[in-house]
Structure formats: structure tokens, C-alpha cells
PDB file of C-alpha atoms in Angstrom:
ATOM      1  CA  UNK T  24      -0.063  -0.091   0.051  1.00 38.00           C
ATOM      2  CA  UNK T  25       1.283   3.494  -0.882  1.00 35.00           C
ATOM      3  CA  UNK T  26       1.834   5.560   2.310  1.00 37.00           C
ATOM      4  CA  UNK T  27       1.762   9.249   2.380  1.00 36.00           C
ATOM      5  CA  UNK T  28       4.722  10.594   4.456  1.00 35.00           C
ATOM      6  CA  UNK T  29       6.031  14.156   4.788  1.00 34.00           C
ATOM      7  CA  UNK T  30       9.342  14.726   6.528  1.00 33.00           C
ATOM      8  CA  UNK T  31       9.496  17.941   8.199  1.00 32.00           C
ATOM      9  CA  UNK T  32      11.918  19.827  10.480  1.00 32.00           C
ATOM     10  CA  UNK T  33      14.489  17.198  10.392  1.00 33.00           C
ATOM     11  CA  UNK T  34      12.227  14.611  12.476  1.00 35.00           C
ATOM     12  CA  UNK T  35      13.673  11.352  12.720  1.00 35.00           C
ATOM     13  CA  UNK T  36      11.430   9.791  12.854  1.00 34.00           C
ATOM     14  CA  UNK T  37       0.311   0.315  30.967  1.00 39.00           C
ATOM     15  CA  UNK T  38      -1.679   1.409  33.969  1.00 40.00           C
ATOM     16  CA  UNK T  39      -2.312  -1.855  35.764  1.00 47.00           C
ATOM     17  CA  UNK T  40      -0.062  -3.660  33.220  1.00 53.00           C
ATOM     18  CA  UNK T  41       1.768  -2.235  30.142  1.00 66.00           C
ATOM     19  CA  UNK T  42       0.380  -2.593  26.701  1.00 75.00           C
ATOM     20  CA  UNK T  43       3.209  -5.045  25.698  1.00 59.00           C
ATOM     21  CA  UNK T  44       6.880  -4.177  26.277  1.00 60.00           C
ATOM     22  CA  UNK T  45       8.444  -6.735  28.394  1.00 47.00           C
ATOM     23  CA  UNK T  46       5.891  -6.210  31.494  1.00 38.00           C
ATOM     24  CA  UNK T  47       4.461  -9.414  32.808  1.00 35.00           C
ATOM     25  CA  UNK T  48       3.707  -8.083  36.303  1.00 35.00           C
ATOM     26  CA  UNK T  49       0.409  -8.648  37.924  1.00 34.00           C
ATOM     27  CA  UNK T  50      -2.034  -6.007  38.063  1.00 35.00           C
ATOM     28  CA  UNK T  51      -2.554  -4.273  41.462  1.00 33.00           C
ATOM     29  CA  UNK T  52      -5.761  -4.101  43.448  1.00 31.00           C
ATOM     30  CA  UNK T  53      -6.143  -0.261  43.498  1.00 30.00           C
ATOM     31  CA  UNK T  54      -7.788   1.290  40.569  1.00 34.00           C
ATOM     32  CA  UNK T  55      -6.469   4.039  38.318  1.00 36.00           C
ATOM     33  CA  UNK T  56      -7.355   7.509  39.384  1.00 38.00           C
ATOM     34  CA  UNK T  57      -9.869   8.901  37.218  1.00 38.00           C
ATOM     35  CA  UNK T  58      -9.529  12.314  35.992  1.00 42.00           C
ATOM     36  CA  UNK T  59     -12.229  14.957  35.604  1.00 39.00           C
ATOM     37  CA  UNK T  60     -14.741  14.656  32.813  1.00 37.00           C
ATOM     38  CA  UNK T  61     -14.108  17.259  30.282  1.00 38.00           C
ATOM     39  CA  UNK T  62     -16.351  19.282  28.314  1.00 33.00           C
ATOM     40  CA  UNK T  63     -16.483  18.004  24.786  1.00 35.00           C
ATOM     41  CA  UNK T  64     -15.385  20.125  21.844  1.00 35.00           C
ATOM     42  CA  UNK T  65     -14.533  19.378  18.267  1.00 34.00           C
ATOM     43  CA  UNK T  66     -10.973  18.997  17.242  1.00 37.00           C
ATOM     44  CA  UNK T  67     -10.000  19.672  13.795  1.00 42.00           C
ATOM     45  CA  UNK T  68      -7.713  17.200  12.224  1.00 44.00           C
ATOM     46  CA  UNK T  69      -4.176  18.409  10.855  1.00 43.00           C
ATOM     47  CA  UNK T  70      -3.868  18.814   7.232  1.00 47.00           C
ATOM     48  CA  UNK T  71      -1.261  16.779   5.390  1.00 43.00           C
ATOM     49  CA  UNK T  72       1.147  19.658   5.114  1.00 46.00           C
ATOM     50  CA  UNK T  73       1.373  19.995   8.794  1.00 61.00           C
ATOM     51  CA  UNK T  74       2.474  16.504   9.530  1.00 75.00           C
ATOM     52  CA  UNK T  75       5.533  14.433   9.602  1.00 91.00           C
ATOM     53  CA  UNK T  76       4.057  11.290   9.007  1.00 94.00           C
ATOM     54  CA  UNK T  77       0.485  10.337   7.822  1.00 94.00           C
ATOM     55  CA  UNK T  78      -0.992   6.994   7.347  1.00 96.00           C
ATOM     56  CA  UNK T  79      -4.459   7.110   5.818  1.00 96.00           C
ATOM     57  CA  UNK T  80      -5.077   3.464   5.066  1.00 96.00           C
ATOM     58  CA  UNK T  81      -6.494   4.458   1.620  1.00 94.00           C
ATOM     59  CA  UNK T  82      -4.556   2.362  -0.771  1.00 87.00           C
ATOM     60  CA  UNK T  83      -6.144  -1.139  -0.372  1.00 87.00           C
ATOM     61  CA  UNK T  84      -3.388  -3.009   1.086  1.00 90.00           C
ATOM     62  CA  UNK T  85      -1.062  -2.568   4.092  1.00 93.00           C
ATOM     63  CA  UNK T  86       2.418  -1.408   3.252  1.00 89.00           C
ATOM     64  CA  UNK T  87       4.542  -4.022   4.968  1.00 90.00           C
ATOM     65  CA  UNK T  88       7.618  -1.831   4.486  1.00 90.00           C
ATOM     66  CA  UNK T  89       6.211   0.535   6.967  1.00 94.00           C
ATOM     67  CA  UNK T  90       4.005  -1.612   9.408  1.00 97.00           C
ATOM     68  CA  UNK T  91       5.436  -4.758  10.538  1.00 97.00           C
ATOM     69  CA  UNK T  92       2.955  -7.467  11.937  1.00 97.00           C
ATOM     70  CA  UNK T  93       3.837  -9.253  15.180  1.00 97.00           C
ATOM     71  CA  UNK T  94       4.128 -13.105  15.039  1.00 96.00           C
ATOM     72  CA  UNK T  95       2.731 -15.819  17.485  1.00 95.00           C
ATOM     73  CA  UNK T  96       5.748 -16.096  19.616  1.00 94.00           C
ATOM     74  CA  UNK T  97       5.280 -12.706  21.363  1.00 95.00           C
ATOM     75  CA  UNK T  98       3.501 -12.813  24.497  1.00 95.00           C
ATOM     76  CA  UNK T  99       3.107 -10.536  27.527  1.00 95.00           C
ATOM     77  CA  UNK T 100       0.562  -9.843  30.402  1.00 95.00           C
ATOM     78  CA  UNK T 101      -0.889 -13.280  30.334  1.00 96.00           C
ATOM     79  CA  UNK T 102      -3.079 -12.202  27.316  1.00 98.00           C
ATOM     80  CA  UNK T 103      -5.172 -14.771  25.586  1.00 98.00           C
ATOM     81  CA  UNK T 104      -4.364 -14.110  22.040  1.00 98.00           C
ATOM     82  CA  UNK T 105      -1.623 -15.135  19.579  1.00 98.00           C
ATOM     83  CA  UNK T 106      -0.612 -12.363  17.069  1.00 98.00           C
ATOM     84  CA  UNK T 107      -0.748 -13.789  13.425  1.00 97.00           C
ATOM     85  CA  UNK T 108      -0.161 -11.924  10.119  1.00 96.00           C
ATOM     86  CA  UNK T 109      -3.561 -12.818   8.504  1.00 96.00           C
ATOM     87  CA  UNK T 110      -6.069 -11.243   6.560  1.00 96.00           C
ATOM     88  CA  UNK T 111      -8.497 -12.352   9.139  1.00 97.00           C
ATOM     89  CA  UNK T 112      -6.872 -10.258  11.843  1.00 98.00           C
ATOM     90  CA  UNK T 113      -5.094  -7.426   9.931  1.00 98.00           C
ATOM     91  CA  UNK T 114      -6.894  -5.962   6.946  1.00 97.00           C
ATOM     92  CA  UNK T 115      -7.993  -2.719   5.220  1.00 97.00           C
ATOM     93  CA  UNK T 116     -11.597  -1.941   4.629  1.00 97.00           C
ATOM     94  CA  UNK T 117     -13.300   0.785   2.498  1.00 95.00           C
ATOM     95  CA  UNK T 118     -16.784   2.403   2.871  1.00 94.00           C
ATOM     96  CA  UNK T 119     -16.854   2.329   6.598  1.00 96.00           C
ATOM     97  CA  UNK T 120     -19.472   4.868   7.997  1.00 96.00           C
ATOM     98  CA  UNK T 121     -17.935   8.020   9.341  1.00 96.00           C
ATOM     99  CA  UNK T 122     -14.342   7.192   8.127  1.00 97.00           C
ATOM    100  CA  UNK T 123     -12.364   9.425   5.593  1.00 92.00           C
ATOM    101  CA  UNK T 124     -11.414   6.788   3.143  1.00 93.00           C
ATOM    102  CA  UNK T 125     -10.198   3.343   3.841  1.00 96.00           C
ATOM    103  CA  UNK T 126      -9.713   2.157   7.594  1.00 98.00           C
ATOM    104  CA  UNK T 127      -7.216  -0.324   9.172  1.00 98.00           C
ATOM    105  CA  UNK T 128      -9.173  -3.257  10.991  1.00 98.00           C
ATOM    106  CA  UNK T 129      -7.625  -5.156  13.753  1.00 98.00           C
ATOM    107  CA  UNK T 130      -9.900  -8.139  14.451  1.00 98.00           C
ATOM    108  CA  UNK T 131      -9.660 -10.984  16.921  1.00 98.00           C
ATOM    109  CA  UNK T 132     -10.912 -14.383  15.971  1.00 98.00           C
ATOM    110  CA  UNK T 133     -11.891 -17.695  17.754  1.00 98.00           C
ATOM    111  CA  UNK T 134      -9.007 -20.070  16.905  1.00 98.00           C
ATOM    112  CA  UNK T 135      -8.975 -22.960  19.573  1.00 97.00           C
ATOM    113  CA  UNK T 136      -6.181 -25.597  19.119  1.00 94.00           C
ATOM    114  CA  UNK T 137      -4.057 -23.439  16.626  1.00 95.00           C
ATOM    115  CA  UNK T 138      -1.575 -22.006  19.170  1.00 94.00           C
ATOM    116  CA  UNK T 139       2.056 -23.400  18.746  1.00 89.00           C
ATOM    117  CA  UNK T 140       3.061 -22.405  22.356  1.00 92.00           C
ATOM    118  CA  UNK T 141       2.412 -24.991  25.194  1.00 91.00           C
ATOM    119  CA  UNK T 142       2.931 -22.526  28.008  1.00 93.00           C
ATOM    120  CA  UNK T 143      -0.166 -20.667  27.431  1.00 93.00           C
ATOM    121  CA  UNK T 144      -3.802 -21.024  26.501  1.00 90.00           C
ATOM    122  CA  UNK T 145      -4.327 -18.811  23.571  1.00 97.00           C
ATOM    123  CA  UNK T 146      -7.680 -19.831  22.177  1.00 98.00           C
ATOM    124  CA  UNK T 147      -7.823 -16.835  19.995  1.00 98.00           C
ATOM    125  CA  UNK T 148      -5.848 -15.084  17.156  1.00 98.00           C
ATOM    126  CA  UNK T 149      -5.557 -11.233  16.848  1.00 98.00           C
ATOM    127  CA  UNK T 150      -3.487  -8.606  15.163  1.00 98.00           C
ATOM    128  CA  UNK T 151      -0.750  -6.049  16.113  1.00 98.00           C
ATOM    129  CA  UNK T 152       1.450  -3.985  13.648  1.00 98.00           C
ATOM    130  CA  UNK T 153       4.317  -1.651  14.519  1.00 98.00           C
ATOM    131  CA  UNK T 154       6.746   0.785  12.713  1.00 97.00           C
ATOM    132  CA  UNK T 155      10.045  -0.186  14.604  1.00 97.00           C
ATOM    133  CA  UNK T 156      13.012   0.533  12.316  1.00 95.00           C
ATOM    134  CA  UNK T 157      10.682   2.007   9.355  1.00 96.00           C
ATOM    135  CA  UNK T 158       9.326   4.890  11.362  1.00 96.00           C
ATOM    136  CA  UNK T 159      10.731   5.953  14.622  1.00 96.00           C
ATOM    137  CA  UNK T 160      10.591   9.661  16.100  1.00 96.00           C
ATOM    138  CA  UNK T 161      11.439  11.635  19.031  1.00 96.00           C
ATOM    139  CA  UNK T 162       8.992  14.529  20.154  1.00 96.00           C
ATOM    140  CA  UNK T 163       5.896  15.751  18.558  1.00 97.00           C
ATOM    141  CA  UNK T 164       2.235  15.027  18.571  1.00 97.00           C
ATOM    142  CA  UNK T 165       1.043  11.378  17.716  1.00 98.00           C
ATOM    143  CA  UNK T 166      -2.632  10.934  17.159  1.00 98.00           C
ATOM    144  CA  UNK T 167      -4.865   8.500  15.617  1.00 98.00           C
ATOM    145  CA  UNK T 168      -8.610   8.373  14.757  1.00 98.00           C
ATOM    146  CA  UNK T 169     -10.144   5.124  16.268  1.00 98.00           C
ATOM    147  CA  UNK T 170     -13.459   3.524  17.004  1.00 98.00           C
ATOM    148  CA  UNK T 171     -13.684   0.305  18.919  1.00 98.00           C
ATOM    149  CA  UNK T 172     -16.391  -2.285  20.001  1.00 97.00           C
ATOM    150  CA  UNK T 173     -17.842  -2.072  23.541  1.00 97.00           C
ATOM    151  CA  UNK T 174     -17.074  -5.624  24.803  1.00 98.00           C
ATOM    152  CA  UNK T 175     -15.871  -6.517  28.318  1.00 98.00           C
ATOM    153  CA  UNK T 176     -12.300  -7.765  28.443  1.00 98.00           C
ATOM    154  CA  UNK T 177     -11.061  -6.605  25.055  1.00 98.00           C
ATOM    155  CA  UNK T 178      -7.884  -4.735  24.999  1.00 98.00           C
ATOM    156  CA  UNK T 179      -7.172  -2.570  21.794  1.00 98.00           C
ATOM    157  CA  UNK T 180      -4.464   0.049  22.086  1.00 98.00           C
ATOM    158  CA  UNK T 181      -2.504   2.625  20.436  1.00 98.00           C
ATOM    159  CA  UNK T 182       0.762   3.575  21.932  1.00 98.00           C
ATOM    160  CA  UNK T 183       4.555   4.309  21.421  1.00 98.00           C
ATOM    161  CA  UNK T 184       7.416   2.074  22.604  1.00 98.00           C
ATOM    162  CA  UNK T 185      11.174   2.983  22.852  1.00 97.00           C
ATOM    163  CA  UNK T 186      13.733   0.754  20.658  1.00 96.00           C
ATOM    164  CA  UNK T 187      15.703  -0.458  23.585  1.00 94.00           C
ATOM    165  CA  UNK T 188      15.417  -2.518  27.005  1.00 95.00           C
ATOM    166  CA  UNK T 189      11.906  -2.195  28.401  1.00 96.00           C
ATOM    167  CA  UNK T 190      11.318   0.002  30.512  1.00 97.00           C
ATOM    168  CA  UNK T 191      14.568   1.925  30.290  1.00 97.00           C
ATOM    169  CA  UNK T 192      13.674   3.505  26.940  1.00 97.00           C
ATOM    170  CA  UNK T 193      10.179   4.384  27.849  1.00 98.00           C
ATOM    171  CA  UNK T 194       6.569   3.544  26.819  1.00 98.00           C
ATOM    172  CA  UNK T 195       3.802   6.158  26.032  1.00 98.00           C
ATOM    173  CA  UNK T 196       0.310   4.304  26.156  1.00 98.00           C
ATOM    174  CA  UNK T 197      -1.975   7.127  24.351  1.00 98.00           C
ATOM    175  CA  UNK T 198      -5.020   5.111  24.471  1.00 98.00           C
ATOM    176  CA  UNK T 199      -5.982   1.674  26.080  1.00 98.00           C
ATOM    177  CA  UNK T 200      -9.468   0.460  26.304  1.00 98.00           C
ATOM    178  CA  UNK T 201     -10.436  -2.842  28.339  1.00 97.00           C
ATOM    179  CA  UNK T 202     -14.182  -2.967  27.589  1.00 96.00           C
ATOM    180  CA  UNK T 203     -15.623  -0.506  29.985  1.00 95.00           C
ATOM    181  CA  UNK T 204     -17.727   1.707  27.711  1.00 92.00           C
ATOM    182  CA  UNK T 205     -17.349   4.795  30.140  1.00 95.00           C
ATOM    183  CA  UNK T 206     -13.647   5.504  29.741  1.00 98.00           C
ATOM    184  CA  UNK T 207     -10.165   4.803  28.117  1.00 98.00           C
ATOM    185  CA  UNK T 208      -6.940   5.224  29.738  1.00 98.00           C
ATOM    186  CA  UNK T 209      -3.189   6.378  29.094  1.00 98.00           C
ATOM    187  CA  UNK T 210       0.048   5.943  30.959  1.00 98.00           C
ATOM    188  CA  UNK T 211       3.867   6.314  31.074  1.00 98.00           C
ATOM    189  CA  UNK T 212       6.241   3.651  31.755  1.00 98.00           C
ATOM    190  CA  UNK T 213       9.894   4.044  32.540  1.00 98.00           C
ATOM    191  CA  UNK T 214      12.539   2.800  35.189  1.00 98.00           C
ATOM    192  CA  UNK T 215      11.146   3.108  38.608  1.00 98.00           C
ATOM    193  CA  UNK T 216       7.431   3.756  37.326  1.00 98.00           C
ATOM    194  CA  UNK T 217       6.391   0.791  35.128  1.00 97.00           C
ATOM    195  CA  UNK T 218       3.729  -1.910  35.358  1.00 92.00           C
ATOM    196  CA  UNK T 219       1.810  -1.278  38.481  1.00 89.00           C
ATOM    197  CA  UNK T 220       3.630   1.947  39.341  1.00 95.00           C
ATOM    198  CA  UNK T 221       3.256   3.584  35.947  1.00 97.00           C
ATOM    199  CA  UNK T 222       1.917   7.018  35.797  1.00 98.00           C
ATOM    200  CA  UNK T 223      -1.804   6.837  34.408  1.00 98.00           C
ATOM    201  CA  UNK T 224      -5.173   8.409  34.148  1.00 98.00           C
ATOM    202  CA  UNK T 225      -8.474   7.574  33.014  1.00 98.00           C
ATOM    203  CA  UNK T 226     -10.496   9.828  30.348  1.00 98.00           C
ATOM    204  CA  UNK T 227     -14.207   9.647  31.293  1.00 97.00           C
ATOM    205  CA  UNK T 228     -16.408  10.068  28.246  1.00 97.00           C
ATOM    206  CA  UNK T 229     -18.938  12.887  28.729  1.00 96.00           C
ATOM    207  CA  UNK T 230     -22.615  11.631  28.995  1.00 94.00           C
ATOM    208  CA  UNK T 231     -24.156  10.417  25.640  1.00 94.00           C
ATOM    209  CA  UNK T 232     -20.543  10.086  24.102  1.00 96.00           C
ATOM    210  CA  UNK T 233     -19.426   6.558  23.537  1.00 93.00           C
ATOM    211  CA  UNK T 234     -16.035   4.644  22.920  1.00 95.00           C
ATOM    212  CA  UNK T 235     -17.746   3.068  19.900  1.00 96.00           C
ATOM    213  CA  UNK T 236     -17.865   6.486  18.259  1.00 96.00           C
ATOM    214  CA  UNK T 237     -15.097   7.907  16.256  1.00 98.00           C
ATOM    215  CA  UNK T 238     -12.504   9.815  18.448  1.00 98.00           C
ATOM    216  CA  UNK T 239      -9.132  11.239  17.921  1.00 98.00           C
ATOM    217  CA  UNK T 240      -6.806  10.023  20.607  1.00 98.00           C
ATOM    218  CA  UNK T 241      -3.441  12.000  21.103  1.00 98.00           C
ATOM    219  CA  UNK T 242      -0.390  12.643  22.843  1.00 98.00           C
ATOM    220  CA  UNK T 243       1.881  15.795  22.733  1.00 98.00           C
ATOM    221  CA  UNK T 244       5.356  14.707  23.641  1.00 97.00           C
ATOM    222  CA  UNK T 245       8.366  17.191  24.282  1.00 97.00           C
ATOM    223  CA  UNK T 246      11.572  17.149  26.220  1.00 98.00           C
ATOM    224  CA  UNK T 247       9.686  18.487  29.325  1.00 98.00           C
ATOM    225  CA  UNK T 248       6.238  17.211  29.427  1.00 98.00           C
ATOM    226  CA  UNK T 249       3.519  14.742  27.729  1.00 98.00           C
ATOM    227  CA  UNK T 250      -0.057  15.748  27.448  1.00 98.00           C
ATOM    228  CA  UNK T 251      -2.781  13.456  26.507  1.00 98.00           C
ATOM    229  CA  UNK T 252      -5.949  14.399  24.915  1.00 98.00           C
ATOM    230  CA  UNK T 253      -9.284  12.921  23.413  1.00 98.00           C
ATOM    231  CA  UNK T 254     -11.051  14.976  20.659  1.00 98.00           C
ATOM    232  CA  UNK T 255      -8.713  17.923  21.564  1.00 97.00           C
ATOM    233  CA  UNK T 256      -9.765  17.738  25.346  1.00 97.00           C
ATOM    234  CA  UNK T 257      -6.536  17.655  27.570  1.00 98.00           C
ATOM    235  CA  UNK T 258      -7.037  15.334  30.482  1.00 98.00           C
ATOM    236  CA  UNK T 259      -3.572  14.212  31.541  1.00 98.00           C
ATOM    237  CA  UNK T 260      -0.433  16.178  31.516  1.00 98.00           C
ATOM    238  CA  UNK T 261       2.988  15.015  33.357  1.00 98.00           C
ATOM    239  CA  UNK T 262       6.099  17.009  33.498  1.00 98.00           C
ATOM    240  CA  UNK T 263       9.509  15.751  33.328  1.00 98.00           C
ATOM    241  CA  UNK T 264      10.197  16.946  36.924  1.00 98.00           C
ATOM    242  CA  UNK T 265       7.300  15.018  38.132  1.00 98.00           C
ATOM    243  CA  UNK T 266       8.307  11.855  36.388  1.00 98.00           C
ATOM    244  CA  UNK T 267      12.096  12.246  37.753  1.00 98.00           C
ATOM    245  CA  UNK T 268      10.758  12.154  41.403  1.00 98.00           C
ATOM    246  CA  UNK T 269      10.179   8.263  40.472  1.00 98.00           C
ATOM    247  CA  UNK T 270      12.883   7.522  38.055  1.00 98.00           C
ATOM    248  CA  UNK T 271      14.871   8.645  35.062  1.00 98.00           C
ATOM    249  CA  UNK T 272      12.788  10.447  32.344  1.00 98.00           C
ATOM    250  CA  UNK T 273      12.649   7.885  29.528  1.00 98.00           C
ATOM    251  CA  UNK T 274      11.487  10.066  26.754  1.00 98.00           C
ATOM    252  CA  UNK T 275      14.440  11.753  25.111  1.00 97.00           C
ATOM    253  CA  UNK T 276      15.027   8.612  22.748  1.00 96.00           C
ATOM    254  CA  UNK T 277      13.254   7.503  19.489  1.00 97.00           C
ATOM    255  CA  UNK T 278       9.859   5.621  19.916  1.00 98.00           C
ATOM    256  CA  UNK T 279       7.825   3.621  17.358  1.00 98.00           C
ATOM    257  CA  UNK T 280       4.058   3.483  16.712  1.00 98.00           C
ATOM    258  CA  UNK T 281       2.025   0.223  17.788  1.00 98.00           C
ATOM    259  CA  UNK T 282      -1.435  -0.653  17.054  1.00 98.00           C
ATOM    260  CA  UNK T 283      -2.797  -3.892  18.749  1.00 98.00           C
ATOM    261  CA  UNK T 284      -5.827  -5.804  19.672  1.00 98.00           C
ATOM    262  CA  UNK T 285      -5.312  -7.971  22.707  1.00 98.00           C
ATOM    263  CA  UNK T 286      -7.787 -10.081  24.922  1.00 98.00           C
ATOM    264  CA  UNK T 287      -8.057 -10.469  28.574  1.00 98.00           C
ATOM    265  CA  UNK T 288      -4.990 -10.627  30.672  1.00 95.00           C
ATOM    266  CA  UNK T 289      -3.701  -8.724  33.552  1.00 96.00           C
ATOM    267  CA  UNK T 290      -5.233  -5.439  32.925  1.00 96.00           C
ATOM    268  CA  UNK T 291      -8.887  -6.357  31.906  1.00 98.00           C
ATOM    269  CA  UNK T 292      -8.808  -8.768  34.503  1.00 97.00           C
ATOM    270  CA  UNK T 293      -7.731  -6.243  37.175  1.00 96.00           C
ATOM    271  CA  UNK T 294     -10.710  -4.027  36.160  1.00 97.00           C
ATOM    272  CA  UNK T 295     -13.529  -6.723  35.578  1.00 97.00           C
ATOM    273  CA  UNK T 296     -12.489  -9.626  37.913  1.00 98.00           C
ATOM    274  CA  UNK T 297     -13.894 -12.173  35.279  1.00 98.00           C
ATOM    275  CA  UNK T 298     -12.505 -15.669  35.659  1.00 97.00           C
ATOM    276  CA  UNK T 299     -14.762 -17.784  33.620  1.00 97.00           C
ATOM    277  CA  UNK T 300     -14.320 -18.889  30.910  1.00 98.00           C
ATOM    278  CA  UNK T 301     -11.203 -17.052  30.601  1.00 97.00           C
ATOM    279  CA  UNK T 302      -9.343 -14.579  32.764  1.00 97.00           C
ATOM    280  CA  UNK T 303     -10.542 -11.274  32.076  1.00 98.00           C
ATOM    281  CA  UNK T 304     -12.867 -12.244  29.224  1.00 98.00           C
ATOM    282  CA  UNK T 305     -16.447 -13.354  29.869  1.00 98.00           C
ATOM    283  CA  UNK T 306     -18.502 -15.702  27.715  1.00 98.00           C
ATOM    284  CA  UNK T 307     -20.596 -12.898  26.055  1.00 98.00           C
ATOM    285  CA  UNK T 308     -17.261 -11.524  24.690  1.00 98.00           C
ATOM    286  CA  UNK T 309     -16.146 -14.842  23.485  1.00 98.00           C
ATOM    287  CA  UNK T 310     -19.607 -15.026  21.658  1.00 98.00           C
ATOM    288  CA  UNK T 311     -19.165 -11.825  20.169  1.00 98.00           C
ATOM    289  CA  UNK T 312     -15.598 -12.618  18.851  1.00 98.00           C
ATOM    290  CA  UNK T 313     -16.933 -15.923  17.366  1.00 98.00           C
ATOM    291  CA  UNK T 314     -19.805 -13.804  15.662  1.00 98.00           C
ATOM    292  CA  UNK T 315     -17.259 -11.472  14.228  1.00 97.00           C
ATOM    293  CA  UNK T 316     -18.381  -8.446  16.319  1.00 98.00           C
ATOM    294  CA  UNK T 317     -15.110  -7.419  18.094  1.00 98.00           C
ATOM    295  CA  UNK T 318     -13.247  -4.895  16.000  1.00 98.00           C
ATOM    296  CA  UNK T 319     -10.660  -1.952  16.226  1.00 98.00           C
ATOM    297  CA  UNK T 320     -11.019   0.477  13.352  1.00 98.00           C
ATOM    298  CA  UNK T 321      -8.264   2.968  12.683  1.00 98.00           C
ATOM    299  CA  UNK T 322      -9.313   5.987  10.287  1.00 98.00           C
ATOM    300  CA  UNK T 323      -5.609   7.477  10.167  1.00 98.00           C
ATOM    301  CA  UNK T 324      -2.479   7.619  12.069  1.00 98.00           C
ATOM    302  CA  UNK T 325      -0.409  10.982  12.034  1.00 97.00           C
ATOM    303  CA  UNK T 326       2.686  12.530  13.678  1.00 97.00           C
ATOM    304  CA  UNK T 327       3.003  16.410  13.949  1.00 95.00           C
ATOM    305  CA  UNK T 328       6.654  17.608  14.464  1.00 92.00           C
ATOM    306  CA  UNK T 329       7.202  19.705  17.537  1.00 88.00           C
TER     307      UNK T 329
END
């Protein structure tokens, strides 16, 4: 797929558990602190001439020179899926209501007995793609326009990860959703503040607004602070000096983009407490996955230089 990219200004381009660096720590019993519910307001999307990187998913096929699929050997956070590079789990779709052109679809599927690892129970397959080595950047605003299925125990995410040892080179979780329709969350992970000790915050959707609607999730990243927003509404800002009270600032090095759809595992279980039939994943969600109703749709991903 042809990818539209603009390189400007010399850009080189978890929460209870992390999105999936190297964190396998169990979730804590205390909940994430919720932030105030902001007043909703529209946020205009950037024009192509103002961005350093723009993936619009309009070309009909995924450009594997930019987006690298994760394989089935990867496993963290006691999740329930094996990642596979398949048209069933990673695809593009056109004519989606509310989207501007094509969309990326990450979709879990029921696949019992197909996992090749004997040390886990992965009865599902799903999709995860990243830009490591193809597009890495330091500082700027990373944002994506996303909508998701409201199903308990699903774990779709949009995040940035450092290219060295985790958590020393940092993780910026821009959006994580564990199936609670009223909120999403964001987090920062680094040495001394990873896993259960990450800096994190929930965004509570205003009354009448749903996670299954289209939303723009963003993180504004500089050498002195990182600010998270939904549809232009800032809800979490953390400064370098605040982070350095807990450990080294891990956000002066390049990060790559990750989009993934996990299922169950530590973070969903820590929120919903479901044990049957799977840890963090109830039967109602299993049935929805079997019926093809679980999806993460991504309209576009863009990075605006600082």
C-alpha cells in the first residue's frame, strides 16, 4: 500500500499492566485514578502539509515496508491471543461509516487448538502492527482516529514504545481500552515507574458519548512534558520534573508506533475480575468474537512535528 509521508523539520522519525513491552507483572488491586470529565469540543484534524508522518489506510493493502506485523511467539501480560499476520486479523476496509477513506481493521478471531506455544492457553488469534525500524521519532504530537467495539475484556491500544530495553527506553500508552464503555486510559512507563507503578489516568467520556464512536486520541510529547487528549480535550499532563521524582525520564529517545488488539490478561482482569471462561474475558465477549463483532477500526495515524 502506498503510504503518504512528509518529513519536516529534520524529524527522524500500561496502567495496571503495560500494553506489551516486556511487562508481565500482575495488576494491582487499587484502581487507576480517574480524571475529571472534560467538556467535549470538536478538534480539527491536521492537514497533510502540517504532519511529519501520515498513514491514511486508503491504498487497499497494508504497506509492510512501514507496518510490521507481530508474530505468534510474542506474549506478555498473560493475554489470551496469539498474534498472527493474517487477512482475518489485519486488514483494510473501505466504505466504513464516518471514516475518511479506508480504515485499518484489527480483529480477533476464535481459533482454539491452533496456538503453537504449550505454555499458554491462547484460544484466539488477533492483530498487532508496529513501525519499529521503518518509522521512529522523537517528540511531536502522535494521534489516531479510532473506534472500538464495546465488549468486556477486550484490550485494543494505540501506543509508542522505545527501541531498547524495556522499560528503560520508555513507553507512552496513548489509548488503552479494556471494555468499560465509559472510559479509556493512558500511561507512561519507565525505570522506576513501570507496570503497576506507571503514571496513569482515565479519560471519562461525557454523557451520551461512547467509545464506539469515532474519536481522536493524541499525545503531545516534548523534552519537558507529555500531554494526553481525546478529541482535543486535554485530560492528563505530566512533566519531566514529576516523572524524575520516581525515576529517570525515559522520553528523549526514539519511539515507534504500535496498534494492537489484545484480549483478556492482567489489565482487563484487574478491572472486571472475570475468571470464567477466561481470565478477564467473559462468555458474552467470546460469543461476540465468534460472531465477528469485535473490531478496532483506525481511520488514520499522524505525527505532527514539534
